[in-house]
Coordinates of N, CA and C in Angstrom, one line a residue:
Chain A
A1 N 3.1 -13.2 -28.7 CA 3.8 -12.2 -27.7 C 2.3 -11.3 -27.2
Q2 N 3.0 -10.5 -26.2 CA 1.7 -10.2 -24.8 C 1.6 -8.8 -25.6
K3 N 0.6 -7.8 -25.4 CA 0.3 -6.6 -25.9 C -0.9 -5.9 -25.4
V4 N -0.5 -4.9 -25.0 CA -1.9 -3.7 -24.6 C -2.2 -3.0 -25.5
T5 N -2.8 -2.9 -25.8 CA -3.2 -0.8 -26.8 C -4.2 -0.4 -26.0
Q6 N -3.9 1.0 -26.5 CA -4.6 2.0 -26.1 C -4.9 3.0 -26.9
A7 N -5.2 2.7 -27.5 CA -5.2 3.8 -28.6 C -5.9 5.0 -28.7
Q8 N -6.4 5.3 -27.7 CA -6.6 6.7 -27.6 C -5.5 7.3 -26.5
T9 N -4.9 8.3 -27.2 CA -3.5 8.6 -26.7 C -4.0 10.1 -25.7
E10 N -4.8 10.7 -25.9 CA -5.4 12.0 -25.2 C -7.3 11.8 -25.7
I11 N -7.2 12.1 -24.3 CA -9.0 12.7 -24.4 C -9.6 13.4 -23.4
S12 N -10.5 15.1 -24.0 CA -10.7 15.5 -23.4 C -12.5 16.1 -23.4
V13 N -13.0 16.0 -22.4 CA -14.3 16.0 -22.3 C -14.7 17.5 -21.1
V14 N -15.9 17.5 -21.1 CA -16.7 18.6 -19.8 C -16.9 18.2 -19.1
E15 N -16.8 18.6 -18.2 CA -16.9 17.8 -16.5 C -18.6 17.0 -16.7
K16 N -18.9 16.2 -16.1 CA -20.1 16.2 -15.9 C -20.2 14.7 -17.1
E17 N -19.8 14.7 -18.2 CA -20.0 13.9 -19.2 C -19.9 12.4 -18.8
D18 N -19.8 11.4 -19.7 CA -19.6 10.1 -19.5 C -18.2 9.7 -20.2
V19 N -17.3 9.1 -20.0 CA -15.7 9.0 -20.9 C -15.5 7.1 -20.8
T20 N -15.7 6.7 -21.8 CA -15.0 5.2 -22.3 C -13.2 5.8 -22.7
L21 N -12.3 4.8 -22.1 CA -11.1 4.1 -22.6 C -10.8 3.2 -22.6
D22 N -10.4 2.9 -23.9 CA -10.7 2.2 -24.3 C -9.2 1.0 -24.2
C23 N -9.3 -0.4 -23.6 CA -7.9 -1.4 -24.3 C -8.3 -2.5 -24.4
V24 N -7.5 -2.8 -25.5 CA -7.5 -4.3 -26.0 C -6.2 -4.8 -26.1
Y25 N -6.4 -6.0 -25.9 CA -5.2 -6.8 -25.5 C -5.1 -7.8 -26.4
E26 N -3.6 -8.4 -26.2 CA -3.2 -9.4 -27.0 C -2.6 -10.4 -26.3
T27 N -3.2 -11.8 -26.1 CA -2.1 -12.8 -24.9 C -2.9 -14.1 -25.6
R28 N -1.6 -15.1 -25.4 CA -2.0 -17.1 -25.9 C -1.9 -17.4 -24.3
D29 N -2.1 -16.9 -22.9 CA -2.8 -17.4 -21.9 C -3.5 -17.5 -21.7
T30 N -4.2 -18.8 -21.6 CA -5.6 -19.3 -20.9 C -5.8 -18.2 -19.5
T31 N -4.6 -18.2 -18.8 CA -5.6 -17.3 -17.6 C -4.2 -16.2 -17.5
Y32 N -5.1 -15.3 -17.2 CA -4.2 -13.6 -17.4 C -5.1 -13.0 -16.2
Y33 N -4.3 -12.3 -16.4 CA -4.9 -10.8 -15.7 C -4.6 -9.3 -16.1
L34 N -6.0 -8.8 -15.7 CA -5.8 -7.5 -16.6 C -6.6 -6.6 -15.0
F35 N -5.2 -5.2 -15.4 CA -5.2 -3.9 -14.6 C -6.0 -2.9 -15.1
W36 N -6.6 -1.9 -14.4 CA -5.8 0.0 -14.7 C -5.7 0.3 -13.4
Y37 N -4.6 1.3 -14.0 CA -4.2 1.9 -12.6 C -4.0 3.9 -13.5
K38 N -4.3 4.2 -12.5 CA -4.4 5.8 -12.6 C -2.9 6.5 -12.3
Q39 N -2.9 7.7 -13.3 CA -1.4 8.4 -12.5 C -1.9 10.1 -12.7
P40 N -2.0 10.1 -11.5 CA -2.9 11.8 -11.9 C -1.2 12.6 -12.1
P41 N -1.8 14.1 -12.0 CA -0.2 15.3 -12.1 C 0.4 14.9 -11.0
S42 N 0.3 14.3 -9.6 CA 1.1 14.1 -9.4 C 2.6 13.3 -9.4
G43 N 1.7 11.9 -10.3 CA 2.8 11.1 -10.2 C 3.1 10.2 -10.2
E44 N 2.5 10.0 -8.7 CA 2.4 8.0 -8.7 C 1.3 7.3 -9.0
L45 N 1.1 6.3 -8.9 CA 1.0 5.2 -10.1 C -0.5 4.5 -9.4
V46 N -1.4 4.9 -9.5 CA -2.4 4.0 -8.3 C -3.4 2.9 -9.1
F47 N -3.8 1.9 -7.8 CA -3.8 0.8 -8.3 C -5.5 0.9 -8.7
L48 N -6.3 0.7 -9.7 CA -8.0 1.0 -10.0 C -8.9 -0.5 -9.4
I49 N -8.3 -1.6 -10.6 CA -8.8 -3.1 -10.4 C -7.9 -4.1 -11.1
R50 N -7.9 -5.1 -10.7 CA -7.7 -6.5 -11.2 C -8.7 -7.6 -11.6
R51 N -8.7 -8.2 -13.1 CA -9.9 -8.7 -13.3 C -8.9 -9.9 -13.7
N52 N -9.4 -11.0 -13.3 CA -9.3 -12.5 -14.3 C -9.7 -12.8 -15.3
S53 N -9.0 -13.8 -15.9 CA -9.4 -14.1 -17.4 C -11.1 -15.2 -17.6
F54 N -10.9 -15.5 -16.1 CA -12.3 -16.3 -16.4 C -13.8 -15.6 -15.2
D55 N -13.6 -14.3 -15.3 CA -14.5 -13.6 -14.3 C -14.8 -12.5 -15.6
E56 N -16.0 -12.8 -16.4 CA -16.2 -11.6 -17.6 C -17.4 -11.0 -16.8
Q57 N -17.6 -11.0 -15.3 CA -18.5 -9.6 -15.0 C -18.5 -8.4 -15.1
N58 N -19.1 -7.5 -15.3 CA -18.6 -6.4 -14.8 C -18.5 -5.4 -14.0
E59 N -17.8 -4.8 -13.8 CA -17.5 -4.6 -12.6 C -18.3 -2.7 -12.5
I60 N -18.3 -2.4 -11.0 CA -19.0 -1.1 -10.9 C -18.3 -1.0 -9.2
S61 N -17.8 0.5 -9.6 CA -17.3 0.8 -8.6 C -17.5 2.5 -8.4
G62 N -18.3 3.3 -7.5 CA -19.1 4.5 -7.8 C -19.3 4.6 -9.1
R63 N -18.4 5.8 -9.5 CA -19.0 6.3 -11.1 C -17.9 5.7 -12.2
Y64 N -16.9 4.8 -11.2 CA -16.2 3.8 -12.4 C -16.3 2.6 -12.4
S65 N -16.5 1.6 -13.4 CA -17.3 0.8 -14.2 C -15.9 0.1 -15.4
W66 N -16.2 -0.8 -15.2 CA -15.6 -2.0 -16.1 C -16.0 -3.1 -17.0
N67 N -16.0 -3.2 -18.0 CA -16.1 -4.2 -19.1 C -15.5 -4.7 -20.1
F68 N -15.2 -6.3 -19.3 CA -14.2 -7.4 -20.1 C -14.9 -8.4 -20.5
Q69 N -14.4 -8.1 -22.2 CA -14.9 -9.0 -22.9 C -14.1 -9.6 -23.8
K70 N -13.8 -11.2 -23.8 CA -13.1 -11.7 -24.0 C -13.2 -12.0 -25.3
S71 N -14.3 -12.2 -26.2 CA -14.8 -12.4 -27.3 C -13.7 -11.2 -28.2
T72 N -14.1 -9.7 -27.6 CA -13.2 -9.3 -28.5 C -11.8 -8.2 -27.6
S73 N -11.3 -9.5 -27.1 CA -10.0 -9.0 -25.9 C -10.0 -7.7 -25.7
S74 N -11.1 -6.9 -24.4 CA -11.2 -6.0 -24.4 C -11.2 -5.9 -22.9
F75 N -11.0 -4.5 -22.3 CA -11.3 -4.3 -20.5 C -11.6 -2.9 -20.9
N76 N -12.3 -2.0 -21.0 CA -12.6 -1.2 -21.1 C -12.7 -0.7 -20.1
F77 N -13.1 0.6 -19.9 CA -13.1 1.7 -18.7 C -13.9 2.7 -18.8
T78 N -15.2 3.3 -17.8 CA -16.2 4.0 -18.1 C -15.8 4.9 -17.4
I79 N -15.9 6.2 -17.4 CA -16.4 6.8 -15.7 C -17.2 8.0 -16.2
T80 N -18.3 7.5 -15.3 CA -20.0 7.9 -15.3 C -19.4 10.1 -14.3
A81 N -20.1 10.7 -14.9 CA -20.2 12.1 -14.3 C -18.6 12.4 -14.3
S82 N -18.0 12.7 -14.6 CA -17.1 12.5 -15.1 C -16.4 14.5 -14.3
Q83 N -15.5 14.3 -13.5 CA -15.3 15.3 -12.2 C -13.3 15.7 -12.6
V84 N -12.9 16.8 -12.5 CA -12.1 17.7 -12.6 C -10.9 16.4 -12.0
V85 N -11.0 15.9 -11.0 CA -10.0 15.2 -10.2 C -10.4 14.4 -10.8
D86 N -11.0 13.7 -11.7 CA -10.4 12.5 -12.6 C -9.5 12.5 -13.8
S87 N -8.7 13.6 -14.1 CA -7.7 14.4 -14.9 C -6.7 13.4 -14.6
A88 N -6.0 12.9 -15.7 CA -4.9 11.7 -15.2 C -4.9 10.8 -16.1
V89 N -3.3 10.4 -16.3 CA -3.3 9.8 -17.3 C -3.6 8.1 -17.2
Y90 N -4.1 7.2 -17.6 CA -4.6 5.8 -16.7 C -4.2 4.8 -18.0
F91 N -3.7 3.6 -17.4 CA -3.1 2.7 -17.9 C -3.7 1.4 -17.4
C92 N -3.9 0.8 -18.7 CA -3.9 -0.8 -19.0 C -3.0 -1.5 -18.7
A93 N -3.1 -2.7 -17.9 CA -2.4 -3.9 -18.3 C -2.3 -5.1 -18.0
L94 N -1.7 -5.6 -18.6 CA -1.7 -7.0 -18.7 C -1.0 -8.0 -18.0
N95 N -1.2 -8.5 -17.2 CA -0.1 -9.9 -16.5 C -0.2 -11.6 -17.3
H96 N 1.1 -12.0 -17.6 CA 1.7 -12.8 -18.0 C 2.2 -13.9 -17.3
R97 N 2.2 -15.2 -17.8 CA 2.9 -15.9 -17.0 C 4.2 -16.7 -18.7
G98 N 5.2 -16.4 -18.3 CA 6.6 -16.7 -19.4 C 6.8 -17.9 -18.8
F99 N 8.2 -18.8 -19.8 CA 8.6 -19.6 -19.0 C 10.1 -19.9 -18.9
I100 N 10.5 -19.1 -19.0 CA 12.0 -18.4 -19.1 C 12.5 -18.6 -18.0
S101 N 12.3 -18.1 -16.9 CA 12.9 -18.6 -15.6 C 12.2 -19.2 -14.7
N102 N 13.4 -20.2 -14.1 CA 13.0 -21.5 -13.4 C 11.9 -20.7 -11.9
F103 N 11.8 -19.9 -11.7 CA 11.0 -19.5 -10.5 C 9.4 -18.6 -11.2
G104 N 9.4 -18.9 -12.3 CA 8.3 -18.2 -13.2 C 8.4 -17.0 -13.8
N105 N 7.8 -16.4 -14.2 CA 7.9 -14.7 -15.2 C 6.9 -13.7 -15.2
E106 N 6.1 -13.8 -14.2 CA 4.9 -12.5 -14.4 C 5.2 -11.6 -14.3
K107 N 4.8 -10.9 -15.6 CA 5.0 -9.6 -15.7 C 3.8 -8.9 -15.7
L108 N 3.9 -7.8 -15.3 CA 2.7 -6.8 -16.3 C 3.4 -6.2 -17.8
T109 N 2.9 -6.2 -18.0 CA 2.5 -5.6 -19.8 C 1.7 -4.0 -19.9
F110 N 2.3 -3.1 -19.7 CA 1.3 -2.1 -19.7 C 1.3 -1.1 -20.9
G111 N -0.2 -0.8 -21.6 CA -0.1 0.4 -22.6 C 0.6 1.4 -22.5
T112 N 0.1 2.2 -23.5 CA 1.0 3.2 -23.4 C 0.0 4.3 -22.4
G113 N -0.9 4.0 -22.2 CA -1.6 5.3 -21.5 C -2.2 6.1 -22.3
T114 N -3.7 6.6 -21.5 CA -4.6 7.6 -22.3 C -4.7 8.7 -21.4
R115 N -4.3 10.0 -21.5 CA -4.6 11.2 -21.3 C -5.5 11.5 -21.1
L116 N -6.4 11.7 -19.7 CA -7.5 12.0 -19.8 C -7.7 13.2 -19.2
T117 N -8.4 14.8 -19.5 CA -8.5 16.0 -19.4 C -10.2 16.1 -18.8
I118 N -10.4 16.0 -17.6 CA -11.7 17.0 -18.0 C -11.7 18.2 -17.6
I119 N -12.7 19.3 -18.3 CA -12.3 20.2 -18.0 C -13.7 20.7 -17.6
P120 N -13.5 21.6 -16.9 CA -14.4 22.1 -15.5 C -15.9 23.2 -16.6
Chain B
D1 N 8.7 4.9 7.6 CA 7.1 4.8 7.4 C 6.9 4.2 6.4
A2 N 6.0 3.6 6.6 CA 4.9 2.7 6.1 C 5.1 2.5 4.5
G3 N 5.1 1.6 3.4 CA 5.3 1.6 2.4 C 6.8 1.8 1.3
I4 N 6.1 2.3 0.0 CA 7.5 2.4 -1.1 C 8.1 3.6 -0.9
T5 N 9.3 3.5 -0.9 CA 10.1 4.5 -0.6 C 11.4 4.6 -1.8
Q6 N 11.2 5.5 -3.1 CA 12.6 5.7 -3.9 C 13.4 6.9 -3.4
S7 N 15.0 7.0 -3.9 CA 16.0 7.9 -3.5 C 16.8 7.6 -4.6
P8 N 17.3 8.9 -5.1 CA 16.8 9.9 -4.8 C 15.6 10.2 -5.8
R9 N 15.0 11.4 -5.5 CA 13.4 11.4 -6.4 C 13.4 12.3 -7.6
Y10 N 15.4 13.2 -7.9 CA 15.4 13.6 -8.5 C 17.0 13.9 -8.8
K11 N 17.5 13.0 -10.0 CA 18.7 13.7 -10.2 C 19.3 13.5 -11.4
I12 N 20.3 14.8 -11.3 CA 21.4 14.6 -12.9 C 22.5 14.1 -13.1
T13 N 22.6 13.9 -13.9 CA 24.2 13.1 -13.9 C 24.9 13.3 -15.5
E14 N 25.9 13.2 -15.4 CA 26.7 13.4 -16.5 C 26.8 12.0 -17.7
T15 N 27.0 11.8 -18.6 CA 27.1 10.7 -19.8 C 28.3 9.8 -19.1
G16 N 28.4 8.4 -19.1 CA 29.4 7.8 -18.6 C 29.5 7.6 -16.9
R17 N 28.9 8.4 -16.3 CA 28.9 8.4 -14.7 C 28.1 7.2 -14.4
Q18 N 28.4 6.1 -13.0 CA 27.3 5.2 -12.5 C 26.7 6.1 -11.3
V19 N 25.4 5.5 -11.6 CA 24.1 6.0 -10.9 C 23.5 5.3 -10.5
T20 N 22.9 4.8 -9.2 CA 22.6 4.1 -8.5 C 21.3 4.3 -7.9
L21 N 20.2 3.9 -8.1 CA 18.4 4.4 -7.7 C 18.2 3.6 -6.8
M22 N 17.5 3.8 -5.4 CA 16.9 3.3 -4.3 C 15.3 3.5 -4.3
C23 N 15.5 1.9 -3.5 CA 14.0 1.1 -3.6 C 13.8 0.6 -2.3
H24 N 12.9 1.1 -1.5 CA 12.6 0.0 -0.3 C 11.2 -0.1 -0.1
Q25 N 10.9 -0.8 0.5 CA 9.9 -1.7 0.4 C 9.3 -2.3 1.5
T26 N 8.7 -1.2 3.0 CA 8.6 -2.1 4.6 C 7.4 -3.1 4.3
W27 N 6.9 -3.7 3.4 CA 5.7 -4.4 3.6 C 6.0 -6.0 3.0
S28 N 7.5 -6.3 3.5 CA 8.1 -7.7 2.9 C 7.2 -8.5 1.9
H29 N 6.6 -7.4 0.8 CA 6.7 -8.1 -0.2 C 7.8 -8.8 -0.9
S30 N 6.9 -10.0 -1.7 CA 7.9 -11.1 -2.0 C 8.2 -10.5 -3.5
Y31 N 7.9 -10.1 -4.0 CA 8.0 -9.9 -5.7 C 8.5 -7.9 -5.7
M32 N 9.4 -7.0 -6.8 CA 9.8 -6.3 -6.5 C 10.2 -6.1 -8.5
F33 N 9.5 -4.5 -8.5 CA 9.9 -4.4 -9.6 C 10.4 -2.7 -9.7
W34 N 11.3 -3.0 -11.7 CA 11.6 -1.3 -12.0 C 11.3 -1.3 -12.6
Y35 N 10.7 0.0 -13.5 CA 10.1 0.3 -14.4 C 10.5 1.6 -15.3
R36 N 10.7 1.9 -16.3 CA 11.1 3.6 -16.9 C 9.5 3.6 -17.4
Q37 N 9.7 4.9 -17.3 CA 8.4 5.3 -18.4 C 8.7 6.7 -18.8
D38 N 8.4 6.3 -20.3 CA 8.7 7.4 -21.1 C 7.6 7.9 -22.3
L39 N 7.3 8.8 -22.9 CA 6.2 9.3 -23.5 C 6.3 8.3 -24.5
G40 N 4.8 8.4 -25.1 CA 4.7 7.4 -25.6 C 4.6 5.7 -25.4
H41 N 5.6 5.4 -24.7 CA 6.3 3.5 -24.3 C 5.4 3.4 -23.4
G42 N 4.3 4.4 -22.7 CA 4.0 3.9 -21.4 C 5.2 3.1 -20.0
L43 N 4.9 2.6 -19.5 CA 5.9 2.3 -18.4 C 6.2 0.6 -19.0
R44 N 7.9 0.1 -18.5 CA 8.8 -0.7 -19.5 C 9.4 -1.8 -18.3
L45 N 9.1 -2.6 -18.2 CA 10.1 -3.2 -17.2 C 11.4 -3.5 -17.2
I46 N 12.4 -3.2 -16.3 CA 13.5 -3.7 -16.7 C 13.9 -4.7 -16.1
Y47 N 13.5 -4.7 -15.1 CA 14.3 -5.8 -14.0 C 13.2 -6.2 -13.3
Y48 N 13.5 -7.7 -12.6 CA 11.9 -7.5 -11.3 C 12.9 -8.9 -10.7
S49 N 12.2 -8.8 -9.5 CA 12.6 -9.8 -8.4 C 11.8 -10.6 -8.0
A50 N 12.0 -12.0 -7.7 CA 10.8 -13.0 -7.3 C 11.3 -12.7 -5.1
A51 N 12.4 -12.9 -5.2 CA 12.6 -12.9 -3.9 C 14.4 -12.4 -3.8
A52 N 14.9 -12.3 -2.3 CA 16.3 -12.4 -2.2 C 16.9 -13.0 -2.4
D53 N 18.1 -12.3 -3.9 CA 19.0 -13.2 -4.5 C 18.0 -14.0 -5.9
I54 N 17.1 -13.6 -5.8 CA 16.5 -13.8 -7.4 C 15.8 -12.8 -7.9
T55 N 17.1 -12.8 -9.3 CA 16.6 -11.5 -10.1 C 16.3 -12.2 -11.6
D56 N 15.5 -11.2 -12.5 CA 15.5 -11.8 -13.9 C 15.0 -10.5 -15.1
K57 N 15.5 -10.5 -15.8 CA 15.8 -9.6 -16.3 C 13.8 -9.2 -17.1
G58 N 13.4 -7.6 -17.3 CA 12.8 -7.5 -18.3 C 12.9 -7.5 -19.6
E59 N 11.6 -6.1 -20.1 CA 12.0 -6.1 -21.2 C 13.0 -4.9 -21.8
V60 N 13.5 -4.2 -21.0 CA 14.6 -3.6 -21.0 C 15.7 -3.4 -20.7
P61 N 16.4 -4.5 -20.0 CA 17.5 -4.9 -19.6 C 18.4 -3.8 -19.9
D62 N 19.4 -3.7 -20.9 CA 20.9 -2.9 -21.4 C 20.9 -2.2 -20.6
G63 N 22.1 -1.8 -20.3 CA 22.6 -1.3 -19.3 C 22.1 -0.7 -17.4
Y64 N 21.5 -1.3 -17.5 CA 21.1 -1.8 -15.8 C 21.5 -2.5 -14.9
V65 N 22.2 -3.0 -13.7 CA 22.2 -3.9 -13.5 C 21.2 -4.0 -11.6
V66 N 20.5 -4.8 -11.3 CA 20.0 -4.9 -10.3 C 20.7 -5.9 -8.6
S67 N 20.2 -5.9 -8.1 CA 20.8 -6.6 -6.6 C 19.6 -6.9 -5.6
R68 N 19.7 -7.8 -5.1 CA 18.4 -7.7 -3.9 C 19.2 -8.6 -2.9
S69 N 20.0 -8.2 -2.2 CA 20.6 -9.0 -0.8 C 19.6 -9.2 0.2
K70 N 18.3 -7.6 0.3 CA 17.8 -8.0 1.2 C 16.3 -7.8 0.7
T71 N 15.7 -8.1 1.3 CA 13.7 -8.8 0.6 C 13.3 -7.0 0.6
E72 N 13.5 -5.9 1.5 CA 13.3 -4.8 1.3 C 13.9 -3.8 0.7
N73 N 14.6 -4.3 -0.1 CA 15.7 -3.5 -0.5 C 16.3 -4.1 -2.6
F74 N 15.9 -2.9 -3.3 CA 16.0 -3.3 -4.6 C 16.6 -2.4 -5.7
P75 N 18.2 -1.9 -4.8 CA 18.8 -1.2 -5.9 C 19.0 -1.1 -7.7
L76 N 18.4 -0.1 -7.8 CA 18.8 -0.2 -9.6 C 20.0 0.4 -10.0
T77 N 21.2 -0.4 -10.5 CA 22.4 0.8 -11.1 C 22.4 0.7 -12.4
L78 N 22.6 2.2 -12.7 CA 23.1 2.6 -14.3 C 24.7 2.5 -14.1
E79 N 25.3 1.2 -15.0 CA 26.4 1.4 -14.8 C 27.3 2.4 -15.7
S80 N 26.7 2.8 -16.6 CA 27.8 3.8 -17.3 C 26.4 4.6 -18.6
A81 N 26.1 5.6 -17.3 CA 24.9 6.3 -17.6 C 25.1 6.9 -19.7
T82 N 23.7 6.8 -19.9 CA 23.9 7.7 -21.2 C 22.6 8.3 -21.3
R83 N 22.4 9.0 -22.8 CA 21.6 10.5 -22.4 C 19.7 9.6 -22.5
S84 N 19.9 8.3 -23.4 CA 18.5 7.5 -23.4 C 18.0 6.6 -22.4
Q85 N 19.1 6.6 -21.3 CA 18.1 6.6 -19.5 C 17.8 7.6 -19.1
T86 N 17.7 9.0 -20.1 CA 16.9 9.9 -19.3 C 15.4 9.6 -18.8
S87 N 15.2 9.4 -18.1 CA 13.7 8.9 -17.9 C 12.9 9.1 -16.3
V88 N 11.9 8.9 -16.1 CA 11.0 8.4 -14.7 C 11.4 7.2 -14.2
Y89 N 11.7 6.8 -13.3 CA 11.7 5.1 -12.9 C 11.2 5.3 -11.8
F90 N 10.3 4.5 -12.0 CA 9.7 3.6 -10.8 C 9.7 2.4 -10.2
C91 N 9.4 2.7 -9.1 CA 9.7 0.8 -8.4 C 8.6 0.3 -7.6
A92 N 8.4 -1.0 -7.7 CA 7.0 -1.3 -7.3 C 7.0 -2.4 -6.7
S93 N 6.3 -3.3 -6.3 CA 6.3 -3.8 -4.7 C 4.6 -5.1 -5.0
S94 N 4.7 -6.1 -5.2 CA 3.4 -6.8 -5.2 C 3.9 -8.2 -4.0
E95 N 2.9 -9.0 -3.6 CA 2.6 -9.3 -2.7 C 2.8 -10.8 -3.1
V96 N 3.2 -12.0 -3.0 CA 3.2 -13.5 -3.4 C 3.8 -13.5 -5.1
A97 N 3.1 -12.9 -5.5 CA 2.9 -13.0 -7.3 C 3.0 -11.1 -8.6
A98 N 3.5 -11.6 -9.6 CA 2.8 -10.1 -10.2 C 1.6 -10.2 -10.3
F99 N 0.4 -11.4 -10.2 CA -0.4 -10.7 -10.4 C -1.5 -10.7 -9.5
N100 N -0.4 -10.2 -8.6 CA -1.7 -9.2 -7.5 C -1.1 -7.4 -8.1
E101 N -1.8 -7.1 -7.3 CA -2.0 -5.5 -7.9 C -0.1 -5.2 -7.3
Q102 N 0.0 -4.5 -7.6 CA 1.7 -4.0 -7.8 C 1.4 -2.5 -7.1
Y103 N 2.0 -2.2 -5.9 CA 2.2 -1.0 -5.3 C 3.4 -0.1 -5.8
F104 N 3.2 1.1 -6.6 CA 4.4 1.6 -6.5 C 5.2 2.9 -5.8
G105 N 6.2 3.1 -5.9 CA 7.3 4.2 -5.7 C 6.5 5.2 -6.0
P106 N 7.3 6.4 -5.8 CA 6.8 7.9 -5.8 C 7.4 8.3 -7.5
G107 N 8.9 7.6 -8.1 CA 9.3 7.8 -8.7 C 10.2 8.8 -8.7
T108 N 11.7 8.4 -9.5 CA 12.9 9.3 -9.4 C 12.7 10.0 -10.8
R109 N 12.9 11.1 -11.0 CA 13.2 11.5 -12.5 C 15.0 11.6 -12.6
L110 N 15.5 10.5 -13.1 CA 16.5 11.1 -13.9 C 16.6 11.6 -15.4
T111 N 17.7 12.8 -15.0 CA 18.2 13.2 -16.4 C 19.9 13.0 -16.0
V112 N 20.2 12.8 -18.2 CA 21.3 12.5 -18.2 C 22.0 14.1 -19.1
T113 N 22.9 13.9 -19.1 CA 23.6 15.3 -19.8 C 24.8 15.2 -20.2

């Protein structure tokens, strides 16, 4: 079964602190993709990153970095020097392929999200 | 305007009524998706579509119907609304396949009384 676990329901940190959001996934597929999305208070979902299962290199984009470790089935997200604008709900998601439908069955399974609050 | 839009943005309806949520995208993306977002559950897939006239069930399809006669539109119908369908509904689209990033609409907040 495909599953994404975000064990941290809510995190609060003081501005400028670093914070790591955990994501653990389960899949039987050898090829899969992992995603992070941000949902700010305005409600829209914003794509942050996609990583495929064959690329375990860490990714850095400004203050954001992602650590993908297949050995522990984790895809953690770190925000360095957090800012108030980082306050949002963050979702980790897993794409997997099923075999039910003839045309393919690629779907995203989302974790339950982590609500991050940055305290000024 | 380019992008993905949903209408209405807010809807209040009564139990038993039929409700249709609209989704329109201007990118000609092949894949379109409907999710519902509930506290404690994250986003759960209701239905998705790989192309016009090709749809399939997601994780929570019961009580919902979809159609896709045109690539750009993907309406979601609640045949007989129930209180458990009170939720925020998001439509999304992606190029080619779901392993590409999905672009989400602004959401529709539906309340069933």
